[in-house]
């Protein structure tokens, strides 16, 4: 800062110097320790995150494996049935057993069925007392679901055109 006379003339500058070597060394040591601490925390967090992700990946892989095994089991159960078994929401055919594909031999998969039909009910043959695609203002599946203890009948033709009558009922409610 400036040193001035009583009349305001500047006669000198005053500078103060203080030895801060100890404080500077402490500051540098703290910086180093802080950096080491941050790196150590980062390494620990990375290890824990890695372990967590590894467990998560293992869990997802196990869930996928369980899902595959469940799908195989379900397909085995469906295919072991002597009757045609379909899984549907009334609009789309989600799954069908081997007996379905044996009966409708022109189809070998759900996808090939869906190229020709949008619903199993498209194959229903109309007749008195038989299920129809839409009856009484509701879809066939709604009618079956509304009376879970009742057995309905549907008439359909096989790949050779021969008509067959099927008993239709809900299971698993």
PDB file of C-alpha atoms in Angstrom:
ATOM      1  CA  UNK A   1       0.000   0.000   0.000  1.00  0.00           C
ATOM      2  CA  UNK A   2       1.054   3.626  -0.482  1.00  0.00           C
ATOM      3  CA  UNK A   3       2.817   5.716   2.178  1.00  0.00           C
ATOM      4  CA  UNK A   4       1.915   9.384   1.847  1.00  0.00           C
ATOM      5  CA  UNK A   5       2.879  12.641   3.509  1.00  0.00           C
ATOM      6  CA  UNK A   6       0.352  14.732   5.410  1.00  0.00           C
ATOM      7  CA  UNK A   7      -0.056  16.824   2.264  1.00  0.00           C
ATOM      8  CA  UNK A   8      -0.899  13.722   0.253  1.00  0.00           C
ATOM      9  CA  UNK A   9       2.337  13.281  -1.613  1.00  0.00           C
ATOM     10  CA  UNK A  10       3.249   9.635  -2.161  1.00  0.00           C
ATOM     11  CA  UNK A  11       6.685   8.952  -0.803  1.00  0.00           C
ATOM     12  CA  UNK A  12       6.887   5.182  -0.700  1.00  0.00           C
ATOM     13  CA  UNK A  13       5.134   1.863  -1.081  1.00  0.00           C
ATOM     14  CA  UNK A  14       4.946  -0.574   1.750  1.00  0.00           C
ATOM     15  CA  UNK A  15       4.996  -4.280   1.010  1.00  0.00           C
ATOM     16  CA  UNK A  16       4.578  -6.970   3.630  1.00  0.00           C
ATOM     17  CA  UNK A  17       5.941 -10.470   3.173  1.00  0.00           C
ATOM     18  CA  UNK A  18       5.184 -13.306   5.495  1.00  0.00           C
ATOM     19  CA  UNK A  19       6.776 -16.728   5.401  1.00  0.00           C
ATOM     20  CA  UNK A  20       3.932 -19.204   4.635  1.00  0.00           C
ATOM     21  CA  UNK A  21       6.096 -22.159   3.736  1.00  0.00           C
ATOM     22  CA  UNK A  22       4.568 -24.317   6.492  1.00  0.00           C
ATOM     23  CA  UNK A  23       0.986 -23.442   5.504  1.00  0.00           C
ATOM     24  CA  UNK A  24       1.805 -23.983   1.802  1.00  0.00           C
ATOM     25  CA  UNK A  25       3.339 -27.380   2.563  1.00  0.00           C
ATOM     26  CA  UNK A  26       0.284 -28.315   4.648  1.00  0.00           C
ATOM     27  CA  UNK A  27      -2.015 -27.167   1.839  1.00  0.00           C
ATOM     28  CA  UNK A  28      -0.102 -29.263  -0.718  1.00  0.00           C
ATOM     29  CA  UNK A  29      -0.209 -32.265   1.636  1.00  0.00           C
ATOM     30  CA  UNK A  30      -3.956 -31.827   2.071  1.00  0.00           C
ATOM     31  CA  UNK A  31      -4.373 -31.610  -1.707  1.00  0.00           C
ATOM     32  CA  UNK A  32      -2.444 -34.841  -2.131  1.00  0.00           C
ATOM     33  CA  UNK A  33      -4.387 -36.586   0.643  1.00  0.00           C
ATOM     34  CA  UNK A  34      -7.669 -35.328  -0.803  1.00  0.00           C
ATOM     35  CA  UNK A  35      -6.736 -36.677  -4.232  1.00  0.00           C
ATOM     36  CA  UNK A  36      -5.763 -40.038  -2.746  1.00  0.00           C
ATOM     37  CA  UNK A  37      -9.015 -40.126  -0.749  1.00  0.00           C
ATOM     38  CA  UNK A  38     -11.113 -39.298  -3.829  1.00  0.00           C
ATOM     39  CA  UNK A  39      -9.335 -41.992  -5.848  1.00  0.00           C
ATOM     40  CA  UNK A  40      -9.777 -44.530  -3.048  1.00  0.00           C
ATOM     41  CA  UNK A  41     -13.480 -43.718  -2.732  1.00  0.00           C
ATOM     42  CA  UNK A  42     -13.851 -43.976  -6.496  1.00  0.00           C
ATOM     43  CA  UNK A  43     -12.104 -47.346  -6.529  1.00  0.00           C
ATOM     44  CA  UNK A  44     -14.293 -48.652  -3.696  1.00  0.00           C
ATOM     45  CA  UNK A  45     -17.441 -47.346  -5.397  1.00  0.00           C
ATOM     46  CA  UNK A  46     -16.332 -48.969  -8.669  1.00  0.00           C
ATOM     47  CA  UNK A  47     -15.765 -52.292  -6.917  1.00  0.00           C
ATOM     48  CA  UNK A  48     -19.185 -52.186  -5.228  1.00  0.00           C
ATOM     49  CA  UNK A  49     -20.879 -51.064  -8.441  1.00  0.00           C
ATOM     50  CA  UNK A  50     -19.123 -53.846 -10.346  1.00  0.00           C
ATOM     51  CA  UNK A  51     -20.281 -56.432  -7.798  1.00  0.00           C
ATOM     52  CA  UNK A  52     -23.833 -55.033  -7.927  1.00  0.00           C
ATOM     53  CA  UNK A  53     -23.887 -55.064 -11.724  1.00  0.00           C
ATOM     54  CA  UNK A  54     -22.448 -58.575 -11.767  1.00  0.00           C
ATOM     55  CA  UNK A  55     -25.227 -59.754  -9.429  1.00  0.00           C
ATOM     56  CA  UNK A  56     -27.810 -57.902 -11.529  1.00  0.00           C
ATOM     57  CA  UNK A  57     -26.551 -59.510 -14.732  1.00  0.00           C
ATOM     58  CA  UNK A  58     -26.575 -62.928 -13.050  1.00  0.00           C
ATOM     59  CA  UNK A  59     -30.111 -62.300 -11.828  1.00  0.00           C
ATOM     60  CA  UNK A  60     -31.288 -61.285 -15.314  1.00  0.00           C
ATOM     61  CA  UNK A  61     -29.559 -64.300 -16.883  1.00  0.00           C
ATOM     62  CA  UNK A  62     -31.191 -66.608 -14.326  1.00  0.00           C
ATOM     63  CA  UNK A  63     -34.587 -65.001 -14.957  1.00  0.00           C
ATOM     64  CA  UNK A  64     -34.140 -65.513 -18.711  1.00  0.00           C
ATOM     65  CA  UNK A  65     -33.133 -69.125 -18.156  1.00  0.00           C
ATOM     66  CA  UNK A  66     -36.145 -69.652 -15.856  1.00  0.00           C
ATOM     67  CA  UNK A  67     -38.397 -68.063 -18.483  1.00  0.00           C
ATOM     68  CA  UNK A  68     -37.012 -70.377 -21.186  1.00  0.00           C
ATOM     69  CA  UNK A  69     -37.498 -73.403 -18.945  1.00  0.00           C
ATOM     70  CA  UNK A  70     -41.037 -72.289 -18.127  1.00  0.00           C
ATOM     71  CA  UNK A  71     -41.830 -71.832 -21.821  1.00  0.00           C
ATOM     72  CA  UNK A  72     -40.483 -75.320 -22.584  1.00  0.00           C
ATOM     73  CA  UNK A  73     -42.484 -76.763 -19.703  1.00  0.00           C
ATOM     74  CA  UNK A  74     -45.672 -75.000 -20.829  1.00  0.00           C
ATOM     75  CA  UNK A  75     -45.172 -76.160 -24.416  1.00  0.00           C
ATOM     76  CA  UNK A  76     -44.580 -79.728 -23.194  1.00  0.00           C
ATOM     77  CA  UNK A  77     -47.766 -79.631 -21.117  1.00  0.00           C
ATOM     78  CA  UNK A  78     -49.775 -78.161 -24.000  1.00  0.00           C
ATOM     79  CA  UNK A  79     -48.405 -80.672 -26.511  1.00  0.00           C
ATOM     80  CA  UNK A  80     -49.101 -83.631 -24.207  1.00  0.00           C
ATOM     81  CA  UNK A  81     -52.844 -82.932 -24.311  1.00  0.00           C
ATOM     82  CA  UNK A  82     -55.020 -85.108 -26.534  1.00  0.00           C
ATOM     83  CA  UNK A  83     -57.439 -82.225 -27.148  1.00  0.00           C
ATOM     84  CA  UNK A  84     -56.795 -79.044 -29.091  1.00  0.00           C
ATOM     85  CA  UNK A  85     -55.637 -76.409 -26.621  1.00  0.00           C
ATOM     86  CA  UNK A  86     -55.347 -72.768 -27.588  1.00  0.00           C
ATOM     87  CA  UNK A  87     -54.253 -69.739 -25.614  1.00  0.00           C
ATOM     88  CA  UNK A  88     -56.140 -66.651 -26.739  1.00  0.00           C
ATOM     89  CA  UNK A  89     -57.488 -63.348 -25.525  1.00  0.00           C
ATOM     90  CA  UNK A  90     -60.426 -63.770 -27.882  1.00  0.00           C
ATOM     91  CA  UNK A  91     -58.803 -61.664 -30.562  1.00  0.00           C
ATOM     92  CA  UNK A  92     -55.355 -63.096 -31.143  1.00  0.00           C
ATOM     93  CA  UNK A  93     -54.034 -66.612 -30.902  1.00  0.00           C
ATOM     94  CA  UNK A  94     -51.100 -66.482 -28.474  1.00  0.00           C
ATOM     95  CA  UNK A  95     -50.235 -70.186 -28.496  1.00  0.00           C
ATOM     96  CA  UNK A  96     -51.580 -73.566 -29.528  1.00  0.00           C
ATOM     97  CA  UNK A  97     -50.583 -77.140 -28.959  1.00  0.00           C
ATOM     98  CA  UNK A  98     -49.378 -79.766 -31.415  1.00  0.00           C
ATOM     99  CA  UNK A  99     -52.882 -81.235 -31.714  1.00  0.00           C
ATOM    100  CA  UNK A 100     -54.082 -77.879 -33.133  1.00  0.00           C
ATOM    101  CA  UNK A 101     -51.435 -78.014 -35.857  1.00  0.00           C
ATOM    102  CA  UNK A 102     -52.177 -81.701 -36.510  1.00  0.00           C
ATOM    103  CA  UNK A 103     -55.859 -80.855 -37.025  1.00  0.00           C
ATOM    104  CA  UNK A 104     -55.184 -77.770 -39.131  1.00  0.00           C
ATOM    105  CA  UNK A 105     -52.296 -79.362 -41.007  1.00  0.00           C
ATOM    106  CA  UNK A 106     -51.978 -76.477 -43.454  1.00  0.00           C
ATOM    107  CA  UNK A 107     -50.425 -74.404 -40.612  1.00  0.00           C
ATOM    108  CA  UNK A 108     -47.132 -75.112 -38.928  1.00  0.00           C
ATOM    109  CA  UNK A 109     -46.959 -72.063 -36.642  1.00  0.00           C
ATOM    110  CA  UNK A 110     -49.047 -69.302 -35.137  1.00  0.00           C
ATOM    111  CA  UNK A 111     -47.495 -66.923 -37.680  1.00  0.00           C
ATOM    112  CA  UNK A 112     -48.622 -69.078 -40.630  1.00  0.00           C
ATOM    113  CA  UNK A 113     -52.121 -69.302 -39.100  1.00  0.00           C
ATOM    114  CA  UNK A 114     -52.261 -65.520 -38.705  1.00  0.00           C
ATOM    115  CA  UNK A 115     -51.431 -65.023 -42.374  1.00  0.00           C
ATOM    116  CA  UNK A 116     -54.824 -66.547 -43.208  1.00  0.00           C
ATOM    117  CA  UNK A 117     -56.945 -65.850 -40.129  1.00  0.00           C
ATOM    118  CA  UNK A 118     -57.101 -63.261 -37.387  1.00  0.00           C
ATOM    119  CA  UNK A 119     -58.958 -65.496 -34.912  1.00  0.00           C
ATOM    120  CA  UNK A 120     -59.683 -69.179 -34.344  1.00  0.00           C
ATOM    121  CA  UNK A 121     -63.320 -68.094 -34.510  1.00  0.00           C
ATOM    122  CA  UNK A 122     -62.850 -67.343 -38.212  1.00  0.00           C
ATOM    123  CA  UNK A 123     -62.975 -71.137 -38.658  1.00  0.00           C
ATOM    124  CA  UNK A 124     -66.240 -71.602 -36.754  1.00  0.00           C
ATOM    125  CA  UNK A 125     -69.049 -73.038 -38.879  1.00  0.00           C
ATOM    126  CA  UNK A 126     -72.386 -71.422 -38.046  1.00  0.00           C
ATOM    127  CA  UNK A 127     -75.189 -73.589 -36.821  1.00  0.00           C
ATOM    128  CA  UNK A 128     -77.906 -73.747 -34.212  1.00  0.00           C
ATOM    129  CA  UNK A 129     -76.367 -74.321 -30.758  1.00  0.00           C
ATOM    130  CA  UNK A 130     -72.765 -73.759 -31.879  1.00  0.00           C
ATOM    131  CA  UNK A 131     -70.429 -70.945 -30.904  1.00  0.00           C
ATOM    132  CA  UNK A 132     -70.191 -68.147 -33.396  1.00  0.00           C
ATOM    133  CA  UNK A 133     -67.562 -65.490 -33.851  1.00  0.00           C
ATOM    134  CA  UNK A 134     -69.897 -62.759 -32.606  1.00  0.00           C
ATOM    135  CA  UNK A 135     -73.173 -63.687 -30.994  1.00  0.00           C
ATOM    136  CA  UNK A 136     -75.620 -61.645 -28.973  1.00  0.00           C
ATOM    137  CA  UNK A 137     -73.363 -58.585 -29.176  1.00  0.00           C
ATOM    138  CA  UNK A 138     -70.270 -60.231 -27.673  1.00  0.00           C
ATOM    139  CA  UNK A 139     -67.325 -62.211 -28.936  1.00  0.00           C
ATOM    140  CA  UNK A 140     -67.282 -65.976 -28.530  1.00  0.00           C
ATOM    141  CA  UNK A 141     -64.616 -65.913 -25.828  1.00  0.00           C
ATOM    142  CA  UNK A 142     -66.589 -63.397 -23.738  1.00  0.00           C
ATOM    143  CA  UNK A 143     -69.543 -65.759 -23.843  1.00  0.00           C
ATOM    144  CA  UNK A 144     -67.410 -68.703 -22.719  1.00  0.00           C
ATOM    145  CA  UNK A 145     -65.813 -66.640 -19.938  1.00  0.00           C
ATOM    146  CA  UNK A 146     -69.156 -65.307 -18.739  1.00  0.00           C
ATOM    147  CA  UNK A 147     -70.331 -68.867 -18.005  1.00  0.00           C
ATOM    148  CA  UNK A 148     -67.233 -70.635 -16.647  1.00  0.00           C
ATOM    149  CA  UNK A 149     -69.044 -73.847 -15.682  1.00  0.00           C
ATOM    150  CA  UNK A 150     -70.795 -74.285 -19.021  1.00  0.00           C
ATOM    151  CA  UNK A 151     -69.455 -76.338 -21.900  1.00  0.00           C
ATOM    152  CA  UNK A 152     -70.102 -74.899 -25.351  1.00  0.00           C
ATOM    153  CA  UNK A 153     -69.735 -76.471 -28.768  1.00  0.00           C
ATOM    154  CA  UNK A 154     -68.007 -75.204 -31.866  1.00  0.00           C
ATOM    155  CA  UNK A 155     -68.093 -76.718 -35.334  1.00  0.00           C
ATOM    156  CA  UNK A 156     -64.975 -76.477 -37.492  1.00  0.00           C
ATOM    157  CA  UNK A 157     -63.645 -78.224 -40.580  1.00  0.00           C
ATOM    158  CA  UNK A 158     -60.241 -79.878 -40.759  1.00  0.00           C
ATOM    159  CA  UNK A 159     -57.729 -79.389 -43.578  1.00  0.00           C
ATOM    160  CA  UNK A 160     -59.658 -81.946 -45.699  1.00  0.00           C
ATOM    161  CA  UNK A 161     -62.960 -80.122 -45.205  1.00  0.00           C
ATOM    162  CA  UNK A 162     -64.444 -82.722 -42.841  1.00  0.00           C
ATOM    163  CA  UNK A 163     -66.574 -81.094 -40.132  1.00  0.00           C
ATOM    164  CA  UNK A 164     -65.851 -81.776 -36.466  1.00  0.00           C
ATOM    165  CA  UNK A 165     -67.652 -80.672 -33.319  1.00  0.00           C
ATOM    166  CA  UNK A 166     -65.529 -79.468 -30.408  1.00  0.00           C
ATOM    167  CA  UNK A 167     -66.424 -78.978 -26.785  1.00  0.00           C
ATOM    168  CA  UNK A 168     -65.206 -75.541 -25.690  1.00  0.00           C
ATOM    169  CA  UNK A 169     -64.781 -74.490 -22.078  1.00  0.00           C
ATOM    170  CA  UNK A 170     -62.636 -72.297 -19.904  1.00  0.00           C
ATOM    171  CA  UNK A 171     -59.897 -73.779 -17.756  1.00  0.00           C
ATOM    172  CA  UNK A 172     -57.776 -72.316 -15.008  1.00  0.00           C
ATOM    173  CA  UNK A 173     -59.994 -69.657 -13.522  1.00  0.00           C
TER     174      UNK A 173
END
